[in-house]
Coordinates of C-alpha atoms in Angstrom, one line a residue:
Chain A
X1 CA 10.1 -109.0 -88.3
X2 CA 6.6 -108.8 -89.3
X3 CA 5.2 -105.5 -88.7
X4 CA 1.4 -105.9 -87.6
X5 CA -0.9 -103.4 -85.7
X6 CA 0.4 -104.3 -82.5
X7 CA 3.6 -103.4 -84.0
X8 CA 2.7 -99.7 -85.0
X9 CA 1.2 -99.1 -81.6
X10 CA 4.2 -99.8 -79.6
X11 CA 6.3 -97.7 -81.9
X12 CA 3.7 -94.3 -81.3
X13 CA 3.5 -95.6 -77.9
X14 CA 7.7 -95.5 -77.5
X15 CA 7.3 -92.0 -79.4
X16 CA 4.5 -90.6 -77.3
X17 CA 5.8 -92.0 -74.1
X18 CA 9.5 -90.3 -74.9
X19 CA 8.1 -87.0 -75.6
X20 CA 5.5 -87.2 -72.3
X21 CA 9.1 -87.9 -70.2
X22 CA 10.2 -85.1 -71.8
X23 CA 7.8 -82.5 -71.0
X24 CA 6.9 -83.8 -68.1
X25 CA 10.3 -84.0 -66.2
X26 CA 10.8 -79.8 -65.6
X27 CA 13.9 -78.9 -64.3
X28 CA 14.3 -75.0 -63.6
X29 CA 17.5 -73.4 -63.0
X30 CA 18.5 -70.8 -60.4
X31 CA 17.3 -67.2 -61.1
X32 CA 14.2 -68.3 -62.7
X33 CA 10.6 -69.2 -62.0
X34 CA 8.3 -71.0 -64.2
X35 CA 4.6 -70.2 -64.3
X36 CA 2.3 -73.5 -64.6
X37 CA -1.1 -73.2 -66.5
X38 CA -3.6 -75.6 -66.3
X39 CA -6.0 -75.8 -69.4
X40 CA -4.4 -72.3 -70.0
X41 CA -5.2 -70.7 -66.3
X42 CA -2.5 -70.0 -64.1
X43 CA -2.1 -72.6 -61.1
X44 CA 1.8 -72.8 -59.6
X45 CA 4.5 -71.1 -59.9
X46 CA 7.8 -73.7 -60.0
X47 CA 10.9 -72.6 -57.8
X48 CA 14.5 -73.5 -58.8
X49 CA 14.4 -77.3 -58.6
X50 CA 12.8 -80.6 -60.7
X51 CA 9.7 -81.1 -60.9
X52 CA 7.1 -82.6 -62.4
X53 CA 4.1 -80.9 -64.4
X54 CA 1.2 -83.2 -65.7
X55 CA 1.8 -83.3 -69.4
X56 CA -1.4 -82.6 -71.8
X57 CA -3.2 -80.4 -68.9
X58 CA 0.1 -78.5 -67.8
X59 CA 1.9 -76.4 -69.7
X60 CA 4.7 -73.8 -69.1
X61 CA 3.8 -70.3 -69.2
X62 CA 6.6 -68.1 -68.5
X63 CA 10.1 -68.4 -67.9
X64 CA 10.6 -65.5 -65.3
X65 CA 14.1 -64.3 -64.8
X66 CA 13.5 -63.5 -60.8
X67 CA 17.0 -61.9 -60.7
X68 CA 17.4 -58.2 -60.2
X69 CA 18.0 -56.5 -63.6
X70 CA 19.3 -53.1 -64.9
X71 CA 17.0 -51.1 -67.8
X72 CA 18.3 -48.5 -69.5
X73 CA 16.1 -45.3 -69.6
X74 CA 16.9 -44.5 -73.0
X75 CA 18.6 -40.9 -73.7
X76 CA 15.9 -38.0 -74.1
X77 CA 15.6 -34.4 -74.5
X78 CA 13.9 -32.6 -71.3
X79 CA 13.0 -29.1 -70.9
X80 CA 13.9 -27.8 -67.1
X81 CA 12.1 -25.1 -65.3
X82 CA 13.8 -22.2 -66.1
X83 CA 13.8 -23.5 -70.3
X84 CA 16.7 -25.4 -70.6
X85 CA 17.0 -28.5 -73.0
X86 CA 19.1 -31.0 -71.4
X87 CA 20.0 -34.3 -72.9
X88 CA 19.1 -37.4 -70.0
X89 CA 19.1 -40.8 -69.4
X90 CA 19.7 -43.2 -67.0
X91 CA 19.0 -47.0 -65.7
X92 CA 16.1 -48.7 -63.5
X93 CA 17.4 -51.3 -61.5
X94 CA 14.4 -54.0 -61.0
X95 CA 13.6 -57.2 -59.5
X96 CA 10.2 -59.5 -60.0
X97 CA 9.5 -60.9 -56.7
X98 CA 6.2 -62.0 -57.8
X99 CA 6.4 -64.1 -60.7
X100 CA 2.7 -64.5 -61.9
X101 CA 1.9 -61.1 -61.3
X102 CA 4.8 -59.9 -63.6
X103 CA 3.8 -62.5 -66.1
X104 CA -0.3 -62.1 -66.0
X105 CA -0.7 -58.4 -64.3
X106 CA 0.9 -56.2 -67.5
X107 CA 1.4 -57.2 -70.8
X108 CA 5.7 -55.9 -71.2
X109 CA 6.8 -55.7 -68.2
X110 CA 10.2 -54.1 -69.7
X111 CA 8.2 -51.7 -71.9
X112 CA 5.6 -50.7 -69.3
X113 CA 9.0 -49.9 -67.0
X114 CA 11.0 -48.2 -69.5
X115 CA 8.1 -46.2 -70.1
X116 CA 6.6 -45.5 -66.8
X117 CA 10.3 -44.2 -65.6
X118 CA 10.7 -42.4 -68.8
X119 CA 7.8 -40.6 -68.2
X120 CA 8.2 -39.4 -65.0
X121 CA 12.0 -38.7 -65.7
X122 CA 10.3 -36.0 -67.8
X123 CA 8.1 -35.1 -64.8
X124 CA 10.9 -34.6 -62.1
X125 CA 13.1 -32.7 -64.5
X126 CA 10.2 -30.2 -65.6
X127 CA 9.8 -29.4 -62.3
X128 CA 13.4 -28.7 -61.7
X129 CA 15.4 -25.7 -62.4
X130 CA 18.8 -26.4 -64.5
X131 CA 20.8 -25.8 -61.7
X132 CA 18.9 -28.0 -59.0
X133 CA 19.1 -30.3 -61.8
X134 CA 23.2 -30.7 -62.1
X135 CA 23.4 -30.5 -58.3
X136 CA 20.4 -32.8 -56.6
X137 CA 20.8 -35.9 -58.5
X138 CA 20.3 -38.0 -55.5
X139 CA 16.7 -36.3 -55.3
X140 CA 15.6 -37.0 -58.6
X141 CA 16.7 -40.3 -58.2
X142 CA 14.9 -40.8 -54.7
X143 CA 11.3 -38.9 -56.6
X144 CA 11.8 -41.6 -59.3
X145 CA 11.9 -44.1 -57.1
X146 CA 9.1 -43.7 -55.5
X147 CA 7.2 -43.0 -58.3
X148 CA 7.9 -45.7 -60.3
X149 CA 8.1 -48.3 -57.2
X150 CA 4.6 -47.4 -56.4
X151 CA 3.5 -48.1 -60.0
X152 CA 5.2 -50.9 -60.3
X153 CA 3.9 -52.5 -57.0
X154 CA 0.6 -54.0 -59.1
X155 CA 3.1 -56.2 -61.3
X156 CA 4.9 -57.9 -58.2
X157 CA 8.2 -56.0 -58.8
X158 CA 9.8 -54.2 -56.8
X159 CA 11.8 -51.4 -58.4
X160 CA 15.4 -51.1 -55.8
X161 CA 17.0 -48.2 -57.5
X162 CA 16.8 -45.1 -60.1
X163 CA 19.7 -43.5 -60.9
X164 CA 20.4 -40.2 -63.3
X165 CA 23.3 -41.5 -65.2
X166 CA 24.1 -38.5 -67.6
X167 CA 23.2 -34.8 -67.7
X168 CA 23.8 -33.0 -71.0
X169 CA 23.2 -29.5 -70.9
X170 CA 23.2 -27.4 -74.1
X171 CA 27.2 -26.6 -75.3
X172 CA 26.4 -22.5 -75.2
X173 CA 25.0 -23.2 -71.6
X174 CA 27.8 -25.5 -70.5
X175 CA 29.9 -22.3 -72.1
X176 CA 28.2 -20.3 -70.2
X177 CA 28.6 -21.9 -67.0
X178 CA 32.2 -22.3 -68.0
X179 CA 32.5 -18.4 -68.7
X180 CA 30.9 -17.6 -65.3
X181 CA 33.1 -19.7 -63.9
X182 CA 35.9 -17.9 -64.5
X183 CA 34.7 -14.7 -63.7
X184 CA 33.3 -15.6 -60.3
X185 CA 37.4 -17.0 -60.1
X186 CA 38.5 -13.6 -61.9
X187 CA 36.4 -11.3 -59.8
X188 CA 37.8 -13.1 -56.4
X189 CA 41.4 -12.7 -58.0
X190 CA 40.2 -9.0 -58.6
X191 CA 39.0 -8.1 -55.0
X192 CA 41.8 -10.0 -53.5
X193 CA 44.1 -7.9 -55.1
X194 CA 42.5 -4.4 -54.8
X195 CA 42.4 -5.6 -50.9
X196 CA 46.2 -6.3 -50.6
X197 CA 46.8 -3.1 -52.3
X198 CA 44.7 -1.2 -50.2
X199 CA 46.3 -2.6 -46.7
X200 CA 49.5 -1.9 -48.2
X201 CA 48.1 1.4 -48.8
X202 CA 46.9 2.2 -45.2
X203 CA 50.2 0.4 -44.2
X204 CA 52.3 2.7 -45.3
X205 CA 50.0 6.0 -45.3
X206 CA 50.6 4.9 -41.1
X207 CA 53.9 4.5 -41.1
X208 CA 54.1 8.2 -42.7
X209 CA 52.2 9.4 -40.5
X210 CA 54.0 8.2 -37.7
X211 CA 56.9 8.8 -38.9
X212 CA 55.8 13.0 -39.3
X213 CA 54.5 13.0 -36.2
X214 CA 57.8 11.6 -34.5
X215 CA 59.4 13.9 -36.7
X216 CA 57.7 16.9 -35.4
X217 CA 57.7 15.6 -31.9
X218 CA 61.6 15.6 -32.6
X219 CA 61.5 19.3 -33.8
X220 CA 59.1 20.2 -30.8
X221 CA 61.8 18.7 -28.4
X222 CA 64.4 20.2 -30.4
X223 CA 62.6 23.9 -30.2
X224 CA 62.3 23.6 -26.4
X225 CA 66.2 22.3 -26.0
X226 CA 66.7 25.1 -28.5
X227 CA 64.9 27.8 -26.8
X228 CA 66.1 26.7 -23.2
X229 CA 69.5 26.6 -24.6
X230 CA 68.9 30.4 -26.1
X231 CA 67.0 31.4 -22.3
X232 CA 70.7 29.7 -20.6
X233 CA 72.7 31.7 -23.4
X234 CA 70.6 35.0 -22.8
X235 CA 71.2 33.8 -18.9
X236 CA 74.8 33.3 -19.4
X237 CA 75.0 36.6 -21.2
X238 CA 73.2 38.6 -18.6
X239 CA 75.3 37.2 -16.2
X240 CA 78.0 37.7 -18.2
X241 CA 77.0 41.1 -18.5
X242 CA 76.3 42.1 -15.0
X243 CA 79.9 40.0 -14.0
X244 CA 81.3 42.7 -16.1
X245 CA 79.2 45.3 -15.0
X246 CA 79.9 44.5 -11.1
X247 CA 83.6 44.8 -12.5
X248 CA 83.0 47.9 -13.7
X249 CA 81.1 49.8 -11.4
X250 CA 83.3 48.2 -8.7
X251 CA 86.6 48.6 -11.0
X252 CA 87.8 51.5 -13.2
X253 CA 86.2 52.1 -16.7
X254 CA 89.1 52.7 -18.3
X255 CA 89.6 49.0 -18.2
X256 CA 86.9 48.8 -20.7
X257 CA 88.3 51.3 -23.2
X258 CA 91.6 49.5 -22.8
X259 CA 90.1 45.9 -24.5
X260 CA 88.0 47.7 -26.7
X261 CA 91.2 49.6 -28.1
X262 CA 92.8 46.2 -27.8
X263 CA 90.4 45.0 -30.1
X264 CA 90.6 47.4 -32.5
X265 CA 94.1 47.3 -32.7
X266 CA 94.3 44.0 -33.2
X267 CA 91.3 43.8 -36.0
X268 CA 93.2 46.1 -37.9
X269 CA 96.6 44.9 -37.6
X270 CA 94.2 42.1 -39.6
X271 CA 93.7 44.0 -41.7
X272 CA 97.3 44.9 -42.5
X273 CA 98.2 40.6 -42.5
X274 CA 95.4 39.6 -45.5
X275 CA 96.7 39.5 -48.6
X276 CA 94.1 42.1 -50.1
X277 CA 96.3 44.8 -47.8
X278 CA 95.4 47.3 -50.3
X279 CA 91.9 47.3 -49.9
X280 CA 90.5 50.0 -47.2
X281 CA 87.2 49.1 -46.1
X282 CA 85.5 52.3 -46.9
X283 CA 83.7 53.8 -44.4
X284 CA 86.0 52.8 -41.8
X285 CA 85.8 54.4 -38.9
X286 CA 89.2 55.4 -38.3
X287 CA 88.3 58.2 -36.1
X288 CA 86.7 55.6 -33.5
X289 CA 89.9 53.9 -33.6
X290 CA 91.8 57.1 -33.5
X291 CA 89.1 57.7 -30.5
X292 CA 90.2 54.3 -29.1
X293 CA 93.9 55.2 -29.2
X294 CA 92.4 58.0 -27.1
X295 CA 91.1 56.1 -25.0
X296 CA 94.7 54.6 -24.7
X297 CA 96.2 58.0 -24.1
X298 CA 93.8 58.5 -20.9
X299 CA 94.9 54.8 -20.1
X300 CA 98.1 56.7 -20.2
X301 CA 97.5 59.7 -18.4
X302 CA 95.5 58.0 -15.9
X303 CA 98.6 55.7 -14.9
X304 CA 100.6 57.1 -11.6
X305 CA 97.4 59.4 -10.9
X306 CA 95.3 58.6 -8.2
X307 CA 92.2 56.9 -8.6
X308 CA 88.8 58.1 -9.1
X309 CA 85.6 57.0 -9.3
X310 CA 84.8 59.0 -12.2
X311 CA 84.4 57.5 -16.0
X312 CA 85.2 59.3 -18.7
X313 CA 81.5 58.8 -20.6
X314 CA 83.1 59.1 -23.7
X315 CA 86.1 57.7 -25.4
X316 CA 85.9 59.6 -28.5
X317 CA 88.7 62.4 -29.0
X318 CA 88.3 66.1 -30.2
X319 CA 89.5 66.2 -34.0
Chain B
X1 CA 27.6 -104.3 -90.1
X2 CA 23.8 -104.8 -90.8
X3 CA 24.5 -108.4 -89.7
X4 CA 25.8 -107.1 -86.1
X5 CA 23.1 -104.7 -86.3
X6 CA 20.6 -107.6 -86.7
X7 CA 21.9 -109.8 -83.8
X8 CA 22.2 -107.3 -81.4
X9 CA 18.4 -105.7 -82.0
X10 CA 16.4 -106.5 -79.1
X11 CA 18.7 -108.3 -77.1
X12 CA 20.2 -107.5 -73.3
X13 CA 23.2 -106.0 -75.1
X14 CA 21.2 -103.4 -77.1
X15 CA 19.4 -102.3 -73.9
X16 CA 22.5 -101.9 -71.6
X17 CA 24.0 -99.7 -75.3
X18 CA 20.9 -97.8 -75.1
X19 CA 21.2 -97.2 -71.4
X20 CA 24.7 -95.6 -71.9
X21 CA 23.9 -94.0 -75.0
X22 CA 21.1 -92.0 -72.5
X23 CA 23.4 -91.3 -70.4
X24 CA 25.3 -89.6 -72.7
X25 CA 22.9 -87.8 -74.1
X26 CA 21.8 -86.8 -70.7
X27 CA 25.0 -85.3 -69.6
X28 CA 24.7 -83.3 -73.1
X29 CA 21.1 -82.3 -73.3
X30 CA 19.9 -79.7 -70.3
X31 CA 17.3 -80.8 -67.7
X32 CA 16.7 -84.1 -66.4
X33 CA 15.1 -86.2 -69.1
X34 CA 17.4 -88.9 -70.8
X35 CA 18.2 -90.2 -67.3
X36 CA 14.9 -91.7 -66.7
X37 CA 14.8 -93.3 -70.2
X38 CA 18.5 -94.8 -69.6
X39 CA 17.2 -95.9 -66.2
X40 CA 14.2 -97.9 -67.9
X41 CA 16.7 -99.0 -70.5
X42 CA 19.0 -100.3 -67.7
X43 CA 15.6 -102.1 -66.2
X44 CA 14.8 -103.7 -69.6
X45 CA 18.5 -105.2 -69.8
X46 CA 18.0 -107.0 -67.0
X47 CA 14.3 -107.8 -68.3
X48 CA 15.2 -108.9 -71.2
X49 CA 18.5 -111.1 -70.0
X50 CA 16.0 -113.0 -67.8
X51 CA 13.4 -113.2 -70.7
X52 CA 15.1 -113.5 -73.6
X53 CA 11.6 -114.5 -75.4
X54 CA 10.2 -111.5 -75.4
X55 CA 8.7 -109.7 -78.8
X56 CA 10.2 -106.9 -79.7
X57 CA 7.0 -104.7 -79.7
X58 CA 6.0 -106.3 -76.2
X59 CA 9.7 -105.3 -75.0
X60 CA 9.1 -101.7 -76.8
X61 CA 5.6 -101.6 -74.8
X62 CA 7.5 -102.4 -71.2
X63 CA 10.2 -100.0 -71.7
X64 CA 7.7 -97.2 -72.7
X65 CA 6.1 -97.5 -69.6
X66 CA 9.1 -98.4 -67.2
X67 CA 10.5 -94.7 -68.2
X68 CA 7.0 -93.4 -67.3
X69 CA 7.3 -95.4 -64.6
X70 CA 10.5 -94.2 -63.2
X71 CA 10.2 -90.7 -63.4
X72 CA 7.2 -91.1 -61.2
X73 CA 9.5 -92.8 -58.7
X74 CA 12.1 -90.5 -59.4
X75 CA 10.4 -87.7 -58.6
X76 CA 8.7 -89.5 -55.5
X77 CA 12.5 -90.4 -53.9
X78 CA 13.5 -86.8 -54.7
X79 CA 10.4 -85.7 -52.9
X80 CA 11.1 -87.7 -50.0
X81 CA 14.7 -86.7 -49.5
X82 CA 13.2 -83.1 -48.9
X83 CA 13.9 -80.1 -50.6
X84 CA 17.6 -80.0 -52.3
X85 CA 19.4 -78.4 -50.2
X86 CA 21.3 -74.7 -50.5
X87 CA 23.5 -72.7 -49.3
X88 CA 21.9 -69.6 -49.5
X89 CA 18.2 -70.7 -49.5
X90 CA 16.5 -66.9 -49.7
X91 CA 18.0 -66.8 -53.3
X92 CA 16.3 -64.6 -55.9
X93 CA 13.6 -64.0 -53.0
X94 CA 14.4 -60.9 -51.6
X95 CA 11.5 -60.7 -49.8
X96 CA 11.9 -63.2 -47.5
X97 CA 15.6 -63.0 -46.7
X98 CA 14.0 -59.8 -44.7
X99 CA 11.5 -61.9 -42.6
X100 CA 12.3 -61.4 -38.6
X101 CA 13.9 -58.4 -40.1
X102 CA 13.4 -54.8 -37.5
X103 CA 12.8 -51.6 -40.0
X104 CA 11.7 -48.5 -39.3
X105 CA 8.1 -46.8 -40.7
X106 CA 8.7 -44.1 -43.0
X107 CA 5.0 -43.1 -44.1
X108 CA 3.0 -43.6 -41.2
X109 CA 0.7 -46.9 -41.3
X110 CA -3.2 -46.1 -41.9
X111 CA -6.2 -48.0 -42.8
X112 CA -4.1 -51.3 -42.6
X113 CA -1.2 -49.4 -45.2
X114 CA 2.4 -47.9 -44.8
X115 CA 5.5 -47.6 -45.5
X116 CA 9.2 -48.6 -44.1
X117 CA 12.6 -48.5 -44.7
X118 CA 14.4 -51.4 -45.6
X119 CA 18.2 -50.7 -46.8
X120 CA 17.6 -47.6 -48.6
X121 CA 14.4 -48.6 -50.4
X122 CA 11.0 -48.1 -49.4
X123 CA 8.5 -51.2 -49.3
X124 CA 4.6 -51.2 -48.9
X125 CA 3.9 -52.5 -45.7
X126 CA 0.3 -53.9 -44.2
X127 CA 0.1 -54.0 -40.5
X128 CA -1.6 -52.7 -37.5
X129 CA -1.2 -48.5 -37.4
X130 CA 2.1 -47.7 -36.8
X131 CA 3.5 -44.0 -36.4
X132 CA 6.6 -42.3 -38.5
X133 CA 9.9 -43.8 -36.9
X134 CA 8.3 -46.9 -34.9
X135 CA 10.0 -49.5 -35.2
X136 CA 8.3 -52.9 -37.0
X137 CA 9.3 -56.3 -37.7
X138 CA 8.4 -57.9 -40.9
X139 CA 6.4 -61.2 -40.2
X140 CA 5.7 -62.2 -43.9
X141 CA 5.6 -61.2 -47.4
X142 CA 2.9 -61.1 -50.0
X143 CA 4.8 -60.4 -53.5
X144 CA 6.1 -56.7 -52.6
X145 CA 4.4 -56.1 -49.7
X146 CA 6.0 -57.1 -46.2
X147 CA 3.3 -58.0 -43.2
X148 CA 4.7 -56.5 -40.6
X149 CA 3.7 -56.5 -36.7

């Protein structure tokens, strides 16, 4: 093998040829594009496929990854509306649908988002009261959006979603909240309670005073049955009374005298049968029953007479 | 060994060693690149089989530019069988899986510039004057705006 000029040229040739096969022959993969620049100035953009770039005039610029990709907005302190310092962060979800643009338009296209939605993260949440803040996610989220989607428009992306991922308010306001909480729970307990009582309250202040008022009706009804009883005693008794006066004026007095002395008789033979026997009820009026046994004694005398109309007026004897 | 070496150097038998030897190295090494060198190394075998007189620079020389050679072609017959085709052919292009698509105007169009809804995104949109809640349907797509008529 002698090794000559012809020699050396084939070998560089072999070499230079392999390398030009090598850049040439482009194959790019699914969820990329490839930018193509031609004595440095942007021409093509390659899809997913093979292809073949002119090698010494062509040359690869960017590799683009054309799927859609998650940023994190890195975690930051914000001061709301009303003062608070809440800890935030959350994630930009992104997709370049304009390869060249993303590649030639902005310098980082990851910093200039992470930024750009950092920034106005800040912006939304100044303007935002703490509250609004824990409760209207979704709305930040949708003013991010459209913030950052418009900004992004001049890069060929096309920014999808924002989203808050994690709100961290201060540990003496999350106390706070925690506190308030419970009283707002407390208070409800509180008001529930005093309520209960107080219908149990007018419950049975009702039932009292229905039951006085049936009560009193009852004594009312009672009254009247008592007084009409009393007006059919007093009744009974007058008639009672004028029954016995008919018998009398129509009859004989003495027949009075004689119960009453009957009575008396009787109330002291009584006497005689209790076992106090000794005891004389002081002042008894022995002379009325003397003047009763009188009475007797006209009984007496009256008997076999004839009758008369006359009454004796009184039955009292001469001592 | 340097003997076997010496006999085989430049003959038909080296060329079909160095065909498969691309090959391998193709089904290693990513993109497309060994193949066409095996396939010019597989040309040269039968070249060289035929004439066997050849110098080794000259054979050198012919294989360089048969690989040149065939990715040219290669990339001709690929070209000609069309695009590879896909299942899903709107892959990693959102915009224009949404051609023919019917959205509705969000910011009214003016001066040639709007808005719609598409899914629960908003998108540029460049079309004739449209009012809030028309309904539009997106004709093309320019990098993140949609052309819509």
């Amino acid at each position: 093998m002698d090794f000559g000029g012809f020699s050396a040229l084939a070998l560089t040739l072999l070499f230079v040829g392999v390398i030009t096969i090598f850049m040439a022959a482009t194959v790019v993969t699914q969820g990329y594009e490839y930018t193509i620049e031609r004595m440095g100035k942007f021409t093509r953009t390659l899809k997913p496929g093979f292809h073949i770039i002119i090698p010494f005039i062509d040359r690869i610029g960017a590799k683009v990854n054309v799927m859609e990709r998650v940023l994190d907005i890195p975690s930051q302190e914000v001061i709301t509306k009303d003062n608070a310092m809440v800890r935030i962060d959350g994630v930009v979800f992104f997709q370049i649908l304009d390869s060249s643009m993303a590649t030639y338009e902005v310098n980082d296209l990851e910093l200039a988002i992470m930024n750009l939605s950092t920034t106005n993260l800040r912006t939304v949440v100044g303007g935002m009261d703490l509250d609004d803040l824990l409760s209207k996610r979704d709305e930040i989220s949708g003013k991010l959006l459209i913030v950052v989607d418009e900004a992004t428009n001049p890069w060929g992306v096309k920014v999808t979603r924002v989203e808050v991922k994690d709100i961290e308010p201060p540990v003496d306001i999350v106390n706070a909240m925690a506190r308030q909480l419970k009283s707002e729970r407390d208070k409800r307990a509180a008001i529930l309670e005093s309520e209960g009582q107080r219908q149990s309250e007018i419950l049975r202040a009702e039932g009292e005073k229905k039951a006085a008022i049936l009560e009193a009706e009852g004594r009312k009804e009672a009254a009247f049955r008592d007084a009409e009883a009393r007006e059919r005693e007093a009744e009974a008794e007058a008639n009672a009374t004028r029954m016995v006066n008919d018998a009398i004026s129509s009859g004989d007095s003495q027949a009075i005298n004689y119960f009453v002395a009957q009575k008396y008789v009787e109330t002291l033979g009584k006497f005689a049968e209790s076992n106090n026997q000794k005891l004389v009820f002081m002042p008894l009026e022995a002379s009325s029953v003397i003047g009763s046994i009188g009475g007797i004694g006209e009984l007496l005398k009256d008997i076999g007479s004839d009758k008369k109309a006359e009454t004796s007026s009184s039955g009292i004897p001469r001592t | 060994m340097e003997q076997l070496v010496l006999e085989l150097s430049f003959t038909h038998w080296m060329w079909l060693v160095a065909l498969f030897l691309f090959l391998f190295l193709e089904m290693l090494a990513p993109g497309i690149a060994f193949l066409w060198l095996g396939i010019a190394a597989g040309a040269m075998a039968g070249l060289v089989f035929v004439l066997s007189d050849l110098s080794w620079e000259m054979q050198t020389f012919i294989f360089t530019l048969l690989a040149v050679a065939s990715v040219m072609v290669g990339r001709r017959v690929i070209k000609e069988q069309g695009d590879i085709p896909s299942e899903n052919e709107t892959l990693n292009q959102r915009g224009n899986s949404m051609i023919g698509r019917t959205v509705t105007v969000v910011v009214p169009i003016e001066n040639g510039k709007g808005k719609v809804k598409v899914g629960d995104s908003l998108w540029l949109a460049t079309g004739p004057d449209k009012k809030k809640g028309d309904s539009v349907t997106v004709a093309d797509v320019n990098g993140t705006e949609l052309a819509v008529e």
